[in-house]
């Protein structure tokens, strides 16, 4: 009889509860419950609705029982950097503010009054992004110092959901590395850095690795859903889970975890905290078993998702890809990493304004806007591949695209053409697969990561695009 494992895989626009199991030597995956996610304005801040999302998780667990697929364990993965501060009674302090909020404006300058950007990179190996936890905490310290004083515990988003599920407060390693507060050499909190910045050290919890058991559900929650299960920590940073699911065991490839963000990089045994890596704005996030994800954050499909929403969600992503291909000769390009695309009031207008302000032809139709975005992303990937090869001293033969963006065939074709590399696309559900894989590794269903990746390769379709 199959054992079922549940993954709550939550992105910036939606979440879902997936169940996975092995059958006849292959991994199977089924979506049980899907729900909307997104930031809402509260007190003039962009915030997450964690109370509502938690009830969606509970609904998904109830559906598992209804379907007769009761999981033995559950793990949650989400985006990085965002957190919740709890007081000594477990109450949330302040709003659950998201990374696209502008509270961090100018907070980098406040941090650099204390430690230079280069010295910070040498310690943490994490690229500068204005939404990183280190800058969010500086915003809390400056604007709401009482919350910093009252804080008993800092929990990143997946840590917070694990706490709501089982009552245990920990910080998972891969997620914690996105904070820019982990020392890349010791793989532990940089308490000296916290002292320098005036952050309350006591609120940071024990670091745990993927595969750690946090025990079972809270009794009242087990009673509500009608069964009990174990909470097993996956790579709670969604990119960490996605990279674990890359279906390859050699090292001759670059990966792109393609979704709201495009995370492009390579796996390495040691971090690269060099000045060259810093200047190129690469990051060294933690991965499964202390592997490092040497990568660059690229704006990704957030731009297309936003434009689609502005057109009333009338078109599917496949339709938008077709429109983009029809407009493929449109000449204009944008810098996909420009901050003007991080959180604009209107993405469509932001693309038009960028083209106008840079003296280029302004796109008017949805197809023209989409082809500008897709082509610009592919060209950004090509530049990033060259930078990766420069920093690693390697030449890579192929690119593995995993995650929802692996289904964007037109973008994959553009990527192969722009990079001159063979593109292997899939699996599309890489993050959920990686989440479940960590649980299965803990349960000894796979003897090793390599064995798991072999099964993933056999279980899910991979499409190849020639350069």
PDB file of N, CA and C in Angstrom, residues 229-312:
ATOM      1  N   UNK A 229      -0.704  13.497  11.418  1.00  0.00           N
ATOM      2  CA  UNK A 229       0.438  13.302  10.528  1.00  0.00           C
ATOM      3  C   UNK A 229       1.654  14.001  11.113  1.00  0.00           C
ATOM      4  N   UNK A 230       2.812  13.687  10.541  1.00  0.00           N
ATOM      5  CA  UNK A 230       4.081  14.247  10.990  1.00  0.00           C
ATOM      6  C   UNK A 230       4.417  15.485  10.154  1.00  0.00           C
ATOM      7  N   UNK A 231       4.969  16.499  10.786  1.00  0.00           N
ATOM      8  CA  UNK A 231       5.469  17.667  10.062  1.00  0.00           C
ATOM      9  C   UNK A 231       6.962  17.459   9.808  1.00  0.00           C
ATOM     10  N   UNK A 232       7.316  17.318   8.534  1.00  0.00           N
ATOM     11  CA  UNK A 232       8.708  17.115   8.129  1.00  0.00           C
ATOM     12  C   UNK A 232       9.142  18.310   7.287  1.00  0.00           C
ATOM     13  N   UNK A 233      10.194  18.965   7.725  1.00  0.00           N
ATOM     14  CA  UNK A 233      10.669  20.184   7.070  1.00  0.00           C
ATOM     15  C   UNK A 233      11.320  19.830   5.730  1.00  0.00           C
ATOM     16  N   UNK A 234      10.829  20.403   4.625  1.00  0.00           N
ATOM     17  CA  UNK A 234      11.526  20.245   3.350  1.00  0.00           C
ATOM     18  C   UNK A 234      12.555  21.369   3.184  1.00  0.00           C
ATOM     19  N   UNK A 235      13.087  21.564   1.964  1.00  0.00           N
ATOM     20  CA  UNK A 235      13.736  22.836   1.658  1.00  0.00           C
ATOM     21  C   UNK A 235      12.593  23.836   1.605  1.00  0.00           C
ATOM     22  N   UNK A 236      12.419  24.611   2.663  1.00  0.00           N
ATOM     23  CA  UNK A 236      11.214  25.449   2.732  1.00  0.00           C
ATOM     24  C   UNK A 236      11.284  26.646   1.792  1.00  0.00           C
ATOM     25  N   UNK A 237      12.483  27.021   1.343  1.00  0.00           N
ATOM     26  CA  UNK A 237      12.551  28.016   0.281  1.00  0.00           C
ATOM     27  C   UNK A 237      12.216  27.308  -1.023  1.00  0.00           C
ATOM     28  N   UNK A 238      11.226  27.823  -1.750  1.00  0.00           N
ATOM     29  CA  UNK A 238      10.712  27.103  -2.913  1.00  0.00           C
ATOM     30  C   UNK A 238      11.789  26.803  -3.952  1.00  0.00           C
ATOM     31  N   UNK A 239      12.752  27.706  -4.111  1.00  0.00           N
ATOM     32  CA  UNK A 239      13.826  27.434  -5.072  1.00  0.00           C
ATOM     33  C   UNK A 239      14.684  26.264  -4.621  1.00  0.00           C
ATOM     34  N   UNK A 240      14.909  26.148  -3.310  1.00  0.00           N
ATOM     35  CA  UNK A 240      15.662  25.007  -2.793  1.00  0.00           C
ATOM     36  C   UNK A 240      14.972  23.698  -3.120  1.00  0.00           C
ATOM     37  N   UNK A 241      13.647  23.660  -2.966  1.00  0.00           N
ATOM     38  CA  UNK A 241      12.891  22.458  -3.309  1.00  0.00           C
ATOM     39  C   UNK A 241      12.934  22.202  -4.810  1.00  0.00           C
ATOM     40  N   UNK A 242      12.787  23.267  -5.614  1.00  0.00           N
ATOM     41  CA  UNK A 242      12.792  23.108  -7.073  1.00  0.00           C
ATOM     42  C   UNK A 242      14.128  22.561  -7.567  1.00  0.00           C
ATOM     43  N   UNK A 243      15.230  23.056  -7.015  1.00  0.00           N
ATOM     44  CA  UNK A 243      16.552  22.602  -7.453  1.00  0.00           C
ATOM     45  C   UNK A 243      16.781  21.148  -7.050  1.00  0.00           C
ATOM     46  N   UNK A 244      16.241  20.730  -5.901  1.00  0.00           N
ATOM     47  CA  UNK A 244      16.345  19.330  -5.502  1.00  0.00           C
ATOM     48  C   UNK A 244      15.677  18.424  -6.530  1.00  0.00           C
ATOM     49  N   UNK A 245      14.689  18.948  -7.252  1.00  0.00           N
ATOM     50  CA  UNK A 245      13.944  18.145  -8.223  1.00  0.00           C
ATOM     51  C   UNK A 245      14.488  18.244  -9.650  1.00  0.00           C
ATOM     52  N   UNK A 246      15.625  18.939  -9.847  1.00  0.00           N
ATOM     53  CA  UNK A 246      16.207  18.982 -11.196  1.00  0.00           C
ATOM     54  C   UNK A 246      16.606  17.557 -11.584  1.00  0.00           C
ATOM     55  N   UNK A 247      16.102  17.049 -12.724  1.00  0.00           N
ATOM     56  CA  UNK A 247      16.298  15.632 -13.059  1.00  0.00           C
ATOM     57  C   UNK A 247      17.642  15.353 -13.717  1.00  0.00           C
ATOM     58  N   UNK A 248      18.729  15.598 -13.007  1.00  0.00           N
ATOM     59  CA  UNK A 248      20.068  15.380 -13.548  1.00  0.00           C
ATOM     60  C   UNK A 248      21.036  15.138 -12.407  1.00  0.00           C
ATOM     61  N   UNK A 249      22.008  14.266 -12.651  1.00  0.00           N
ATOM     62  CA  UNK A 249      22.994  13.944 -11.606  1.00  0.00           C
ATOM     63  C   UNK A 249      24.425  14.301 -11.991  1.00  0.00           C
ATOM     64  N   UNK A 250      24.618  14.902 -13.168  1.00  0.00           N
ATOM     65  CA  UNK A 250      25.958  15.393 -13.500  1.00  0.00           C
ATOM     66  C   UNK A 250      26.055  16.865 -13.082  1.00  0.00           C
ATOM     67  N   UNK A 251      27.111  17.530 -13.519  1.00  0.00           N
ATOM     68  CA  UNK A 251      27.243  18.951 -13.154  1.00  0.00           C
ATOM     69  C   UNK A 251      27.467  19.810 -14.392  1.00  0.00           C
ATOM     70  N   UNK A 252      26.997  19.320 -15.549  1.00  0.00           N
ATOM     71  CA  UNK A 252      27.236  20.008 -16.805  1.00  0.00           C
ATOM     72  C   UNK A 252      26.010  20.818 -17.242  1.00  0.00           C
ATOM     73  N   UNK A 253      25.374  21.479 -16.281  1.00  0.00           N
ATOM     74  CA  UNK A 253      24.169  22.225 -16.634  1.00  0.00           C
ATOM     75  C   UNK A 253      23.993  23.440 -15.728  1.00  0.00           C
ATOM     76  N   UNK A 254      23.226  24.374 -16.242  1.00  0.00           N
ATOM     77  CA  UNK A 254      22.710  25.518 -15.492  1.00  0.00           C
ATOM     78  C   UNK A 254      21.223  25.280 -15.316  1.00  0.00           C
ATOM     79  N   UNK A 255      20.673  25.616 -14.151  1.00  0.00           N
ATOM     80  CA  UNK A 255      19.232  25.474 -13.961  1.00  0.00           C
ATOM     81  C   UNK A 255      18.551  26.838 -13.954  1.00  0.00           C
ATOM     82  N   UNK A 256      17.292  26.827 -14.339  1.00  0.00           N
ATOM     83  CA  UNK A 256      16.416  27.982 -14.133  1.00  0.00           C
ATOM     84  C   UNK A 256      15.176  27.472 -13.416  1.00  0.00           C
ATOM     85  N   UNK A 257      14.977  27.918 -12.197  1.00  0.00           N
ATOM     86  CA  UNK A 257      13.714  27.651 -11.511  1.00  0.00           C
ATOM     87  C   UNK A 257      12.781  28.780 -11.921  1.00  0.00           C
ATOM     88  N   UNK A 258      11.852  28.456 -12.813  1.00  0.00           N
ATOM     89  CA  UNK A 258      11.095  29.477 -13.526  1.00  0.00           C
ATOM     90  C   UNK A 258       9.662  29.557 -13.025  1.00  0.00           C
ATOM     91  N   UNK A 259       9.347  30.677 -12.404  1.00  0.00           N
ATOM     92  CA  UNK A 259       7.994  30.929 -11.926  1.00  0.00           C
ATOM     93  C   UNK A 259       7.806  32.430 -11.840  1.00  0.00           C
ATOM     94  N   UNK A 260       7.215  32.895 -10.745  1.00  0.00           N
ATOM     95  CA  UNK A 260       7.078  34.335 -10.539  1.00  0.00           C
ATOM     96  C   UNK A 260       8.446  35.007 -10.669  1.00  0.00           C
ATOM     97  N   UNK A 261       9.456  34.363 -10.097  1.00  0.00           N
ATOM     98  CA  UNK A 261      10.854  34.757 -10.284  1.00  0.00           C
ATOM     99  C   UNK A 261      11.548  33.701 -11.129  1.00  0.00           C
ATOM    100  N   UNK A 262      12.592  34.117 -11.833  1.00  0.00           N
ATOM    101  CA  UNK A 262      13.476  33.165 -12.493  1.00  0.00           C
ATOM    102  C   UNK A 262      14.773  33.138 -11.706  1.00  0.00           C
ATOM    103  N   UNK A 263      15.094  31.985 -11.152  1.00  0.00           N
ATOM    104  CA  UNK A 263      16.326  31.824 -10.372  1.00  0.00           C
ATOM    105  C   UNK A 263      17.265  30.978 -11.210  1.00  0.00           C
ATOM    106  N   UNK A 264      18.354  31.569 -11.657  1.00  0.00           N
ATOM    107  CA  UNK A 264      19.245  30.919 -12.622  1.00  0.00           C
ATOM    108  C   UNK A 264      20.624  30.733 -12.023  1.00  0.00           C
ATOM    109  N   UNK A 265      21.096  29.473 -12.001  1.00  0.00           N
ATOM    110  CA  UNK A 265      22.403  29.254 -11.400  1.00  0.00           C
ATOM    111  C   UNK A 265      22.883  27.827 -11.516  1.00  0.00           C
ATOM    112  N   UNK A 266      23.837  27.493 -10.648  1.00  0.00           N
ATOM    113  CA  UNK A 266      24.433  26.158 -10.592  1.00  0.00           C
ATOM    114  C   UNK A 266      24.521  25.729  -9.127  1.00  0.00           C
ATOM    115  N   UNK A 267      24.599  24.418  -8.907  1.00  0.00           N
ATOM    116  CA  UNK A 267      24.841  23.888  -7.559  1.00  0.00           C
ATOM    117  C   UNK A 267      26.342  23.822  -7.310  1.00  0.00           C
ATOM    118  N   UNK A 268      26.763  24.208  -6.103  1.00  0.00           N
ATOM    119  CA  UNK A 268      28.182  24.180  -5.762  1.00  0.00           C
ATOM    120  C   UNK A 268      28.358  23.636  -4.350  1.00  0.00           C
ATOM    121  N   UNK A 269      29.517  23.029  -4.109  1.00  0.00           N
ATOM    122  CA  UNK A 269      29.813  22.488  -2.784  1.00  0.00           C
ATOM    123  C   UNK A 269      30.190  23.587  -1.805  1.00  0.00           C
ATOM    124  N   UNK A 270      30.726  24.702  -2.320  1.00  0.00           N
ATOM    125  CA  UNK A 270      31.151  25.813  -1.463  1.00  0.00           C
ATOM    126  C   UNK A 270      30.630  27.123  -2.049  1.00  0.00           C
ATOM    127  N   UNK A 271      30.389  28.110  -1.209  1.00  0.00           N
ATOM    128  CA  UNK A 271      29.902  29.396  -1.706  1.00  0.00           C
ATOM    129  C   UNK A 271      31.018  30.191  -2.376  1.00  0.00           C
ATOM    130  N   UNK A 272      30.633  31.072  -3.286  1.00  0.00           N
ATOM    131  CA  UNK A 272      31.579  31.998  -3.901  1.00  0.00           C
ATOM    132  C   UNK A 272      31.249  33.390  -3.377  1.00  0.00           C
ATOM    133  N   UNK A 273      32.017  33.819  -2.380  1.00  0.00           N
ATOM    134  CA  UNK A 273      31.791  35.132  -1.761  1.00  0.00           C
ATOM    135  C   UNK A 273      32.815  36.156  -2.246  1.00  0.00           C
ATOM    136  N   UNK A 274      33.339  35.930  -3.448  1.00  0.00           N
ATOM    137  CA  UNK A 274      34.383  36.795  -3.984  1.00  0.00           C
ATOM    138  C   UNK A 274      33.825  38.148  -4.402  1.00  0.00           C
ATOM    139  N   UNK A 275      34.720  39.108  -4.588  1.00  0.00           N
ATOM    140  CA  UNK A 275      34.316  40.434  -5.053  1.00  0.00           C
ATOM    141  C   UNK A 275      33.725  40.358  -6.461  1.00  0.00           C
ATOM    142  N   UNK A 276      34.291  39.477  -7.294  1.00  0.00           N
ATOM    143  CA  UNK A 276      33.760  39.317  -8.649  1.00  0.00           C
ATOM    144  C   UNK A 276      32.305  38.857  -8.619  1.00  0.00           C
ATOM    145  N   UNK A 277      32.035  37.877  -7.769  1.00  0.00           N
ATOM    146  CA  UNK A 277      30.667  37.374  -7.632  1.00  0.00           C
ATOM    147  C   UNK A 277      29.742  38.466  -7.101  1.00  0.00           C
ATOM    148  N   UNK A 278      30.242  39.251  -6.178  1.00  0.00           N
ATOM    149  CA  UNK A 278      29.472  40.373  -5.618  1.00  0.00           C
ATOM    150  C   UNK A 278      29.157  41.409  -6.699  1.00  0.00           C
ATOM    151  N   UNK A 279      30.174  41.758  -7.489  1.00  0.00           N
ATOM    152  CA  UNK A 279      29.994  42.770  -8.528  1.00  0.00           C
ATOM    153  C   UNK A 279      28.968  42.317  -9.565  1.00  0.00           C
ATOM    154  N   UNK A 280      28.909  41.005  -9.822  1.00  0.00           N
ATOM    155  CA  UNK A 280      27.959  40.468 -10.797  1.00  0.00           C
ATOM    156  C   UNK A 280      26.593  40.198 -10.168  1.00  0.00           C
ATOM    157  N   UNK A 281      26.487  40.441  -8.875  1.00  0.00           N
ATOM    158  CA  UNK A 281      25.216  40.319  -8.135  1.00  0.00           C
ATOM    159  C   UNK A 281      24.685  38.887  -8.106  1.00  0.00           C
ATOM    160  N   UNK A 282      25.602  37.919  -7.935  1.00  0.00           N
ATOM    161  CA  UNK A 282      25.185  36.544  -7.705  1.00  0.00           C
ATOM    162  C   UNK A 282      24.957  36.323  -6.211  1.00  0.00           C
ATOM    163  N   UNK A 283      24.164  35.324  -5.914  1.00  0.00           N
ATOM    164  CA  UNK A 283      23.872  34.996  -4.527  1.00  0.00           C
ATOM    165  C   UNK A 283      24.248  33.549  -4.259  1.00  0.00           C
ATOM    166  N   UNK A 284      24.415  33.194  -2.994  1.00  0.00           N
ATOM    167  CA  UNK A 284      24.786  31.835  -2.589  1.00  0.00           C
ATOM    168  C   UNK A 284      23.787  31.354  -1.534  1.00  0.00           C
ATOM    169  N   UNK A 285      22.627  30.913  -1.986  1.00  0.00           N
ATOM    170  CA  UNK A 285      21.592  30.456  -1.068  1.00  0.00           C
ATOM    171  C   UNK A 285      21.826  29.004  -0.687  1.00  0.00           C
ATOM    172  N   UNK A 286      21.371  28.644   0.503  1.00  0.00           N
ATOM    173  CA  UNK A 286      21.569  27.286   0.985  1.00  0.00           C
ATOM    174  C   UNK A 286      20.663  26.291   0.283  1.00  0.00           C
ATOM    175  N   UNK A 287      21.163  25.078   0.112  1.00  0.00           N
ATOM    176  CA  UNK A 287      20.393  24.018  -0.515  1.00  0.00           C
ATOM    177  C   UNK A 287      20.363  22.772   0.341  1.00  0.00           C
ATOM    178  N   UNK A 288      19.802  21.712  -0.204  1.00  0.00           N
ATOM    179  CA  UNK A 288      19.701  20.439   0.502  1.00  0.00           C
ATOM    180  C   UNK A 288      21.106  19.938   0.846  1.00  0.00           C
ATOM    181  N   UNK A 289      21.254  19.450   2.065  1.00  0.00           N
ATOM    182  CA  UNK A 289      22.519  18.865   2.526  1.00  0.00           C
ATOM    183  C   UNK A 289      23.684  19.842   2.397  1.00  0.00           C
ATOM    184  N   UNK A 290      23.411  21.124   2.685  1.00  0.00           N
ATOM    185  CA  UNK A 290      24.429  22.178   2.675  1.00  0.00           C
ATOM    186  C   UNK A 290      25.085  22.402   1.318  1.00  0.00           C
ATOM    187  N   UNK A 291      24.399  21.985   0.235  1.00  0.00           N
ATOM    188  CA  UNK A 291      24.846  22.416  -1.088  1.00  0.00           C
ATOM    189  C   UNK A 291      24.469  23.884  -1.260  1.00  0.00           C
ATOM    190  N   UNK A 292      25.211  24.604  -2.091  1.00  0.00           N
ATOM    191  CA  UNK A 292      24.918  26.019  -2.310  1.00  0.00           C
ATOM    192  C   UNK A 292      24.311  26.229  -3.695  1.00  0.00           C
ATOM    193  N   UNK A 293      23.310  27.084  -3.720  1.00  0.00           N
ATOM    194  CA  UNK A 293      22.692  27.484  -4.981  1.00  0.00           C
ATOM    195  C   UNK A 293      23.302  28.827  -5.379  1.00  0.00           C
ATOM    196  N   UNK A 294      24.306  28.740  -6.248  1.00  0.00           N
ATOM    197  CA  UNK A 294      24.985  29.948  -6.737  1.00  0.00           C
ATOM    198  C   UNK A 294      24.161  30.450  -7.910  1.00  0.00           C
ATOM    199  N   UNK A 295      23.417  31.530  -7.691  1.00  0.00           N
ATOM    200  CA  UNK A 295      22.418  31.910  -8.693  1.00  0.00           C
ATOM    201  C   UNK A 295      22.185  33.411  -8.717  1.00  0.00           C
ATOM    202  N   UNK A 296      21.408  33.811  -9.712  1.00  0.00           N
ATOM    203  CA  UNK A 296      20.978  35.200  -9.818  1.00  0.00           C
ATOM    204  C   UNK A 296      19.452  35.234  -9.855  1.00  0.00           C
ATOM    205  N   UNK A 297      18.881  36.168  -9.092  1.00  0.00           N
ATOM    206  CA  UNK A 297      17.433  36.399  -9.125  1.00  0.00           C
ATOM    207  C   UNK A 297      17.108  37.280 -10.323  1.00  0.00           C
ATOM    208  N   UNK A 298      16.209  36.798 -11.170  1.00  0.00           N
ATOM    209  CA  UNK A 298      15.760  37.538 -12.349  1.00  0.00           C
ATOM    210  C   UNK A 298      14.252  37.718 -12.220  1.00  0.00           C
ATOM    211  N   UNK A 299      13.744  38.863 -12.627  1.00  0.00           N
ATOM    212  CA  UNK A 299      12.346  39.218 -12.368  1.00  0.00           C
ATOM    213  C   UNK A 299      11.356  38.128 -12.758  1.00  0.00           C
ATOM    214  N   UNK A 300      11.591  37.436 -13.853  1.00  0.00           N
ATOM    215  CA  UNK A 300      10.818  36.243 -14.179  1.00  0.00           C
ATOM    216  C   UNK A 300       9.414  36.508 -14.688  1.00  0.00           C
ATOM    217  N   UNK A 301       8.552  35.497 -14.536  1.00  0.00           N
ATOM    218  CA  UNK A 301       7.217  35.543 -15.127  1.00  0.00           C
ATOM    219  C   UNK A 301       6.258  36.439 -14.353  1.00  0.00           C
ATOM    220  N   UNK A 302       6.730  37.069 -13.291  1.00  0.00           N
ATOM    221  CA  UNK A 302       5.938  38.070 -12.583  1.00  0.00           C
ATOM    222  C   UNK A 302       5.436  39.127 -13.564  1.00  0.00           C
ATOM    223  N   UNK A 303       6.272  39.485 -14.515  1.00  0.00           N
ATOM    224  CA  UNK A 303       5.893  40.516 -15.470  1.00  0.00           C
ATOM    225  C   UNK A 303       4.718  40.050 -16.338  1.00  0.00           C
ATOM    226  N   UNK A 304       4.808  38.834 -16.848  1.00  0.00           N
ATOM    227  CA  UNK A 304       3.721  38.278 -17.676  1.00  0.00           C
ATOM    228  C   UNK A 304       2.475  38.047 -16.830  1.00  0.00           C
ATOM    229  N   UNK A 305       2.649  37.536 -15.611  1.00  0.00           N
ATOM    230  CA  UNK A 305       1.506  37.308 -14.721  1.00  0.00           C
ATOM    231  C   UNK A 305       0.752  38.617 -14.468  1.00  0.00           C
ATOM    232  N   UNK A 306       1.511  39.695 -14.248  1.00  0.00           N
ATOM    233  CA  UNK A 306       0.893  40.990 -13.971  1.00  0.00           C
ATOM    234  C   UNK A 306       0.143  41.515 -15.189  1.00  0.00           C
ATOM    235  N   UNK A 307       0.780  41.419 -16.352  1.00  0.00           N
ATOM    236  CA  UNK A 307       0.138  41.886 -17.585  1.00  0.00           C
ATOM    237  C   UNK A 307      -1.136  41.079 -17.855  1.00  0.00           C
ATOM    238  N   UNK A 308      -1.056  39.772 -17.678  1.00  0.00           N
ATOM    239  CA  UNK A 308      -2.235  38.920 -17.880  1.00  0.00           C
ATOM    240  C   UNK A 308      -3.385  39.370 -16.980  1.00  0.00           C
ATOM    241  N   UNK A 309      -3.058  39.669 -15.733  1.00  0.00           N
ATOM    242  CA  UNK A 309      -4.080  40.114 -14.788  1.00  0.00           C
ATOM    243  C   UNK A 309      -4.673  41.456 -15.209  1.00  0.00           C
ATOM    244  N   UNK A 310      -3.832  42.326 -15.733  1.00  0.00           N
ATOM    245  CA  UNK A 310      -4.305  43.640 -16.184  1.00  0.00           C
ATOM    246  C   UNK A 310      -5.213  43.546 -17.403  1.00  0.00           C
ATOM    247  N   UNK A 311      -5.113  42.448 -18.134  1.00  0.00           N
ATOM    248  CA  UNK A 311      -6.024  42.174 -19.251  1.00  0.00           C
ATOM    249  C   UNK A 311      -7.225  41.346 -18.798  1.00  0.00           C
ATOM    250  N   UNK A 312      -7.463  41.331 -17.474  1.00  0.00           N
ATOM    251  CA  UNK A 312      -8.651  40.675 -16.938  1.00  0.00           C
ATOM    252  C   UNK A 312      -8.580  39.169 -16.889  1.00  0.00           C
TER     253      UNK A 312
END
